[in-house]
CSV table of C-alpha atoms in Angstrom, one decimal:
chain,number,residue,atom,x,y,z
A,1,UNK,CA,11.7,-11.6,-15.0
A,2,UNK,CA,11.1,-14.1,-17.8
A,3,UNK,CA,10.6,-17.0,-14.9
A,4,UNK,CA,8.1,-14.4,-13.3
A,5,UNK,CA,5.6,-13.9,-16.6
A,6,UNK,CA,6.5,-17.7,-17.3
A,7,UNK,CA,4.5,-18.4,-14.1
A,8,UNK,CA,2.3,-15.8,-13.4
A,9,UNK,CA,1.0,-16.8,-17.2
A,10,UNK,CA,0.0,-20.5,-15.0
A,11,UNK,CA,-2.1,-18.2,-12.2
A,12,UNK,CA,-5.0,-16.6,-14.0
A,13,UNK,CA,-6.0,-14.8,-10.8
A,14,UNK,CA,-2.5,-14.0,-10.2
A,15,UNK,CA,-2.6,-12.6,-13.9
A,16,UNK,CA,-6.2,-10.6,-13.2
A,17,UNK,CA,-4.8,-9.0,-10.1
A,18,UNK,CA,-2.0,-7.9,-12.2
A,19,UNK,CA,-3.9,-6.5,-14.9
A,20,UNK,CA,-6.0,-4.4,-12.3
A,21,UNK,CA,-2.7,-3.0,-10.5
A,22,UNK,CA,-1.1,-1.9,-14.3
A,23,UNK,CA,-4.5,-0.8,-15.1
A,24,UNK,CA,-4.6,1.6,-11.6
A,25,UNK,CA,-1.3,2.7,-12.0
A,26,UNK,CA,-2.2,3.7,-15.8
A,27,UNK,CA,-5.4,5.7,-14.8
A,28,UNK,CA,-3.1,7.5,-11.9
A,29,UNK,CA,-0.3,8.3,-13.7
A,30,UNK,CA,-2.5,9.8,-16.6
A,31,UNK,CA,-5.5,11.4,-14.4
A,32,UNK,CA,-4.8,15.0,-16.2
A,33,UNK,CA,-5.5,13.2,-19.5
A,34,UNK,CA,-7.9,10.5,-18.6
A,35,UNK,CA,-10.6,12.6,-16.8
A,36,UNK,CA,-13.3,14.2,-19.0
A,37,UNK,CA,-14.2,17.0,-16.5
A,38,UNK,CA,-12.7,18.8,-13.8
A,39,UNK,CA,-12.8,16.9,-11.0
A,40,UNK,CA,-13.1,19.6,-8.1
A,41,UNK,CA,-15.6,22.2,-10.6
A,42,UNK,CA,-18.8,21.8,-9.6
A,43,UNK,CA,-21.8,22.2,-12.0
A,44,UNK,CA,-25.2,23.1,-10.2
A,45,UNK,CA,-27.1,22.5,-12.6
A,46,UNK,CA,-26.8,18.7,-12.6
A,47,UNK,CA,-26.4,18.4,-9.3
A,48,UNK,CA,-27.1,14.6,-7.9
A,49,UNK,CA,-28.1,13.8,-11.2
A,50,UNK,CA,-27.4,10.0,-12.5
A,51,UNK,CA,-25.5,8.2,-15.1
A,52,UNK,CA,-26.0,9.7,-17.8
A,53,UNK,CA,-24.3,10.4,-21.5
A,54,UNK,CA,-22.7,13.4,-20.0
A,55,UNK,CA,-21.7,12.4,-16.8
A,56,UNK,CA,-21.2,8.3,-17.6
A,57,UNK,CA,-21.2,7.9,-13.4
A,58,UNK,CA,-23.3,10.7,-12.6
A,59,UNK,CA,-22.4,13.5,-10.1
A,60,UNK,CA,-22.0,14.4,-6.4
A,61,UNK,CA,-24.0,16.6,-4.4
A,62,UNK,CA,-22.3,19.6,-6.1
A,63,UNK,CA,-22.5,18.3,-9.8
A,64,UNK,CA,-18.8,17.5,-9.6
A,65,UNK,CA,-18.4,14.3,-12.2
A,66,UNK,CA,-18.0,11.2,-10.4
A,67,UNK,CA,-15.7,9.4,-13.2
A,68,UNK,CA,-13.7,12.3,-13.2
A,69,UNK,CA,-13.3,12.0,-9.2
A,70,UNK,CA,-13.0,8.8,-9.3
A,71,UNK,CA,-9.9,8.5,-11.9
A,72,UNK,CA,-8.4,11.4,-9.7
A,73,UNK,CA,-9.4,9.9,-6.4
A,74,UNK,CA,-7.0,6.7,-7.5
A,75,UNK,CA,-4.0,8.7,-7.5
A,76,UNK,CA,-4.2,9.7,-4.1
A,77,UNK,CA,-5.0,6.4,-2.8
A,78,UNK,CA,-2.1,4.6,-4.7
A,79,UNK,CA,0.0,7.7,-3.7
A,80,UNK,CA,-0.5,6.8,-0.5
A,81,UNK,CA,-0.3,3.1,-0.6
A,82,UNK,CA,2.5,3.1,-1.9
A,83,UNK,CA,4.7,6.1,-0.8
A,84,UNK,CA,3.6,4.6,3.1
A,85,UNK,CA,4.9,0.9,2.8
A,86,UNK,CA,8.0,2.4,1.1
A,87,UNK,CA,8.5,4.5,4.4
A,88,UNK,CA,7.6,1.5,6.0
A,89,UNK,CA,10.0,-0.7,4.4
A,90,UNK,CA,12.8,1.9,4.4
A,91,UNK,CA,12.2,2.3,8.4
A,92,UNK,CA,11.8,-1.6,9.3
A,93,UNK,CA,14.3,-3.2,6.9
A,94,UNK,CA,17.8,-1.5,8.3
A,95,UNK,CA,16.1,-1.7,11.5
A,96,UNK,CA,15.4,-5.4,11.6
A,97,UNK,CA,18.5,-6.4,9.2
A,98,UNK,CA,20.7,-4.8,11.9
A,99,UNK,CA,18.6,-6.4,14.9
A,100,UNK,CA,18.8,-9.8,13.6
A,101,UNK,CA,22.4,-9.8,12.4
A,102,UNK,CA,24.0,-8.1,15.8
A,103,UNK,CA,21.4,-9.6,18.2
A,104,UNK,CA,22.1,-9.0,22.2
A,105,UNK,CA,20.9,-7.0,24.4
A,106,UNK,CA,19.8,-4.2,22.2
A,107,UNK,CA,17.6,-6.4,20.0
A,108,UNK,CA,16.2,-8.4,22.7
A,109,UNK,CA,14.8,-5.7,24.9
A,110,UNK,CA,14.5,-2.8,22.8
A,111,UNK,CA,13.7,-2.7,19.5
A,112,UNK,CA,11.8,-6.5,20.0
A,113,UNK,CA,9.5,-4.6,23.0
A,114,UNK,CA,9.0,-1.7,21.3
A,115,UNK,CA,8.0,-3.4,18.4
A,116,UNK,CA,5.8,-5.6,20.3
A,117,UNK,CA,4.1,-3.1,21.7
A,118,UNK,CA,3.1,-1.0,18.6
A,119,UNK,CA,1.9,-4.1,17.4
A,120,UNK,CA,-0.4,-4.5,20.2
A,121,UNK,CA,-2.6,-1.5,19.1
A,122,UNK,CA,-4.6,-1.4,16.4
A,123,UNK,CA,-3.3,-0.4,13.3
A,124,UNK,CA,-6.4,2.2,12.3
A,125,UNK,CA,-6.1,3.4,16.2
A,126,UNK,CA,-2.4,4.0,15.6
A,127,UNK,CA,-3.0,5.7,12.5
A,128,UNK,CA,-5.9,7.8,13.9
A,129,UNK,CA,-3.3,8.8,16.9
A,130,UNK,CA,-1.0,10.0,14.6
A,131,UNK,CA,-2.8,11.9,12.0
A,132,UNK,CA,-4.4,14.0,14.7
A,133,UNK,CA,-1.4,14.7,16.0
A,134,UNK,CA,0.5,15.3,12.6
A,135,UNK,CA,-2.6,16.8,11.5
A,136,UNK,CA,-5.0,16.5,8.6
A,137,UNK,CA,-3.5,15.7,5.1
A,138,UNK,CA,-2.9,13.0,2.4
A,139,UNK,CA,0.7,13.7,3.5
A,140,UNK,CA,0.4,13.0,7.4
A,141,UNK,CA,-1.9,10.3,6.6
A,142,UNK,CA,1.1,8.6,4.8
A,143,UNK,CA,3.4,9.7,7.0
A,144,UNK,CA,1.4,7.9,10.1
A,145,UNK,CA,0.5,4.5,8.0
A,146,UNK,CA,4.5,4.2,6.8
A,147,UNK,CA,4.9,4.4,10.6
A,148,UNK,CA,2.2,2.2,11.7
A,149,UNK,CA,3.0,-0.8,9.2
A,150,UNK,CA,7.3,-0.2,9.7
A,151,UNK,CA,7.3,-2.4,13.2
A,152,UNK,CA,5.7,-5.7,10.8
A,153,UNK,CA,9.1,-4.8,8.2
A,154,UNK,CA,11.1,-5.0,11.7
A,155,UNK,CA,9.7,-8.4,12.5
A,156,UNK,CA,10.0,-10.0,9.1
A,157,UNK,CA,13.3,-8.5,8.3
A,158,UNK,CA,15.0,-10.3,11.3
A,159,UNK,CA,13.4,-13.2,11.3
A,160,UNK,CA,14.7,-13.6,8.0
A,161,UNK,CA,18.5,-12.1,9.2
A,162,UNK,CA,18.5,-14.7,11.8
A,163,UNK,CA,18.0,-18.0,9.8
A,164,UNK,CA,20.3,-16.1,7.1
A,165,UNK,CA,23.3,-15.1,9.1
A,166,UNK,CA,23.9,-19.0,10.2
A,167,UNK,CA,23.8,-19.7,6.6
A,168,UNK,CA,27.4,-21.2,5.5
A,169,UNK,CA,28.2,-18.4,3.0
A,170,UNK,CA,27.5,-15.8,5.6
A,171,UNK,CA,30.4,-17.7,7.7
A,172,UNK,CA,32.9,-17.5,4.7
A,173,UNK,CA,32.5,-14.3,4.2
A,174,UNK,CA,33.2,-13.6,8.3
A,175,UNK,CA,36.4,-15.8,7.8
A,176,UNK,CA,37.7,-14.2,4.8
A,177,UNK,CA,37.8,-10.6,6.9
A,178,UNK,CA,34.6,-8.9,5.6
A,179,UNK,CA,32.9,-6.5,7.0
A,180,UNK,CA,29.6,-6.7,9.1
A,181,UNK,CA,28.3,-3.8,6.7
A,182,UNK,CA,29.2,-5.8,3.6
A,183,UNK,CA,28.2,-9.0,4.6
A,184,UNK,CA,24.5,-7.6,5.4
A,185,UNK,CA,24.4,-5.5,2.2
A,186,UNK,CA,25.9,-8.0,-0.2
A,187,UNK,CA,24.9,-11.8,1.4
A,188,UNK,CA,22.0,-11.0,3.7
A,189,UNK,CA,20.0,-8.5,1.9
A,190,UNK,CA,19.6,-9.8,-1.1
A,191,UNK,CA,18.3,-13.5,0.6
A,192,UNK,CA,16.0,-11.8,2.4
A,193,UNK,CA,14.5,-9.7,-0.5
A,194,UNK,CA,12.0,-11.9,-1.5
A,195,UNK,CA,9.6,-11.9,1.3
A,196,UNK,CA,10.0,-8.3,2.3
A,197,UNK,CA,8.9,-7.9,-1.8
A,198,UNK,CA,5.6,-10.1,-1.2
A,199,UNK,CA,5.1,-8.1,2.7
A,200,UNK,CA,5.1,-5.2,0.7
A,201,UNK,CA,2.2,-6.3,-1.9
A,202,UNK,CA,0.0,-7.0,0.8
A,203,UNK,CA,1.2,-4.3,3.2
A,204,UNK,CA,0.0,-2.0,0.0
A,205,UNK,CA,-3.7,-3.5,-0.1
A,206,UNK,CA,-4.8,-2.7,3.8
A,207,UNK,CA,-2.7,0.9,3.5
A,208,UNK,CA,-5.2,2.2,0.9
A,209,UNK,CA,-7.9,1.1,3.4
A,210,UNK,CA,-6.4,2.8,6.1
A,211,UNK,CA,-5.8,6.0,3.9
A,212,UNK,CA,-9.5,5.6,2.7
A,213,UNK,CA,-10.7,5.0,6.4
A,214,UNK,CA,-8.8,8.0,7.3
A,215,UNK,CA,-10.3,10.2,4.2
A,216,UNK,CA,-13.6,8.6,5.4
A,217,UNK,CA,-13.2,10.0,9.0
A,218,UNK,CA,-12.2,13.5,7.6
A,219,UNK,CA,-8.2,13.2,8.7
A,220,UNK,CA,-6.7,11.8,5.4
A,221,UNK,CA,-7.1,13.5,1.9
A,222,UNK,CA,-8.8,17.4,2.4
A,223,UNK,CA,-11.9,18.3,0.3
A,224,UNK,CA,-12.0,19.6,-3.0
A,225,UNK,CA,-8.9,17.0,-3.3
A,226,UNK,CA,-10.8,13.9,-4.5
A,227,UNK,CA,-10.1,10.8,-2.6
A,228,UNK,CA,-12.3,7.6,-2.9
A,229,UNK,CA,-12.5,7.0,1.4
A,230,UNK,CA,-13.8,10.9,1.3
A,231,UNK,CA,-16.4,10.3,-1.7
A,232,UNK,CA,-17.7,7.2,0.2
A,233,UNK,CA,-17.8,9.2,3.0
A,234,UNK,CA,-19.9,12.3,1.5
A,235,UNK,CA,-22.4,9.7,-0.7
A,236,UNK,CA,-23.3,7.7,2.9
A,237,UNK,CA,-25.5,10.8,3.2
A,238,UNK,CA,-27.3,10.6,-0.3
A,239,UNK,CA,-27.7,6.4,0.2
A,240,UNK,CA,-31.8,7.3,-0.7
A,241,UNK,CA,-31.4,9.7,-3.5
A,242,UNK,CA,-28.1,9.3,-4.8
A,243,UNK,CA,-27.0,5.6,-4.3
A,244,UNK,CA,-24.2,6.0,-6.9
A,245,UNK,CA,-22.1,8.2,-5.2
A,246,UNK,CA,-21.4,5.5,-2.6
A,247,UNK,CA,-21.7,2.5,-5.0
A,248,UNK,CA,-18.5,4.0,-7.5
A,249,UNK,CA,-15.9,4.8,-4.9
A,250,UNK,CA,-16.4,1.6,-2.6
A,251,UNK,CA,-16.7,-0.6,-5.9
A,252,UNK,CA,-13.2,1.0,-7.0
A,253,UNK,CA,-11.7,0.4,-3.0
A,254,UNK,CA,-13.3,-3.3,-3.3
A,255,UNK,CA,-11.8,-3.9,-6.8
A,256,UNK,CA,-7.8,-2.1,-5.8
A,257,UNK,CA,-7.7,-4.0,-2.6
A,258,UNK,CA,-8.8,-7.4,-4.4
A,259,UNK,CA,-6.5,-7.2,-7.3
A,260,UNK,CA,-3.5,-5.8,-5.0
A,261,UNK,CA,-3.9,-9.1,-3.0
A,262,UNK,CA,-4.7,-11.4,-6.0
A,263,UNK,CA,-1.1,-10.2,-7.1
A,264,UNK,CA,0.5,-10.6,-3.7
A,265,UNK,CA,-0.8,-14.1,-3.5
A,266,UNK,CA,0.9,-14.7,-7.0
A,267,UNK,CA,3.7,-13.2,-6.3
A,268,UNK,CA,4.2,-15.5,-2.8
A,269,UNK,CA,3.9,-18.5,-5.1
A,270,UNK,CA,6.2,-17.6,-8.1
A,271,UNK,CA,9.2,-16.6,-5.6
A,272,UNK,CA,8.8,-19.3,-3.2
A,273,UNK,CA,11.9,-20.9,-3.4
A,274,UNK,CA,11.3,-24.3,-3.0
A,275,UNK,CA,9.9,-23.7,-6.6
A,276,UNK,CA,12.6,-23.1,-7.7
């Protein structure tokens, strides 16, 4: 951890991207406190009215505060960032640790061609499948990106498991009697960590744009429920009156997704082990 600061404190992007994630995680975490208004109570008395010193970002088409829905409308779109790459990680990991250690038959024309050919659709069009099937929800919505993003985990996991397993340790291990179990959990694993950390950064960035795609197209995050892909969606209707109710929520997709990735990039640089 100390090497980690050491370096990021040489990256000043790398160092802005992960002051934007801390400061997202800080304004999700304490929403309840954090928001001046209700975020779902609607006031019709101001309703469409602009920045103001009662509403600092102005309000929706119901007088619901924007600042409020926007501090709100982060939870849900870190929620689901990061509860889908977890599911995606926790699917593709065993799955392409156990592939790439075992190999044969199983690996080569199963999970290898299935993988290949979710990856031949279109991640949004895969999600879009799913959440109409699943239906409506943040939670399906998580449920389909964690599924959409697990077959890229697959990949990555055993490519990494084949370079690994040929390592020389690995070999000792198989000659001193351990177990395949053991050897994967204890010598493979932990080698491969690295990269499936950094995938994980940058699998978090695009999953709040599908989520926010998916609020966008009415499938992800239900109204009242704030959620910044919904709030874009509802203030492209108001572009002529009401330009900020557009303007906030895209400006807060633009600035997660850029400081997400800022940090990823960081992050591939300070654990790149021939920097070591």
């Amino acid at each position: 951890m100390q090497r980690l600061l050491r370096k990021m404190r040489r990256k000043p992007l790398g160092a802005l991207g992960l002051l934007i994630v801390l400061a997202l995680v800080v304004v999700a975490v304490f929403a309840p406190w954090l928001a001046p208004y209700n975020p779902t109570r609607p006031d019709y008395m101001a309703m469409l009215a602009g920045p103001s010193d009662q509403y600092l970002l102005g309000t929706d088409e119901l007088g619901r505060d924007m600042l409020s829905r926007l501090i709100w409308g982060a939870r849900a779109s870190l929620q689901a960032g990061l509860i889908a790459v977890i599911l995606a990680a926790g699917i593709g990991v065993p799955i392409g640790l156990v592939s790439g250690y075992f190999r044969g038959p199983l690996d080569e024309y199963v999970v290898m061609r299935l993988t290949d050919a979710m990856m031949a659709f279109p991640v949004i069009v895969l999600a879009l499948a799913l959440t109409a099937i699943l239906g409506p929800s943040l939670y399906t919505a998580m449920v389909a990106i964690g599924i959409v993003y697990a077959p890229i985990f697959i990949r990555l996991a055993r490519a990494q498991t084949l370079s690994i397993r040929e390592t020389e340790y690995v070999e000792a291990a198989r000659a001193l009697g351990n177990r395949h179990f053991g050897i994967m959990v204890k010598h493979v694993l932990p080698n491969i960590a690295s990269p499936l950390v950094i995938q994980m950064s940058v699998s978090m960035a695009t999953a709040i744009l599908v989520e926010s795609a998916l609020s966008f197209l009415g499938l992800g995050v239900q109204p009242p429920t704030p959620s910044w892909g919904s709030m874009l969606r509802i203030g492209s209707n108001y572009m002529q009156e009401a330009p900020w109710i557009a303007f906030w929520p895209g400006l807060a997709i633009f600035i997660a997704v850029l400081g997400i990735n800022l940090f990823g990039d960081a992050l591939r640089d300070v654990l790149d082990p021939r920097d070591r």
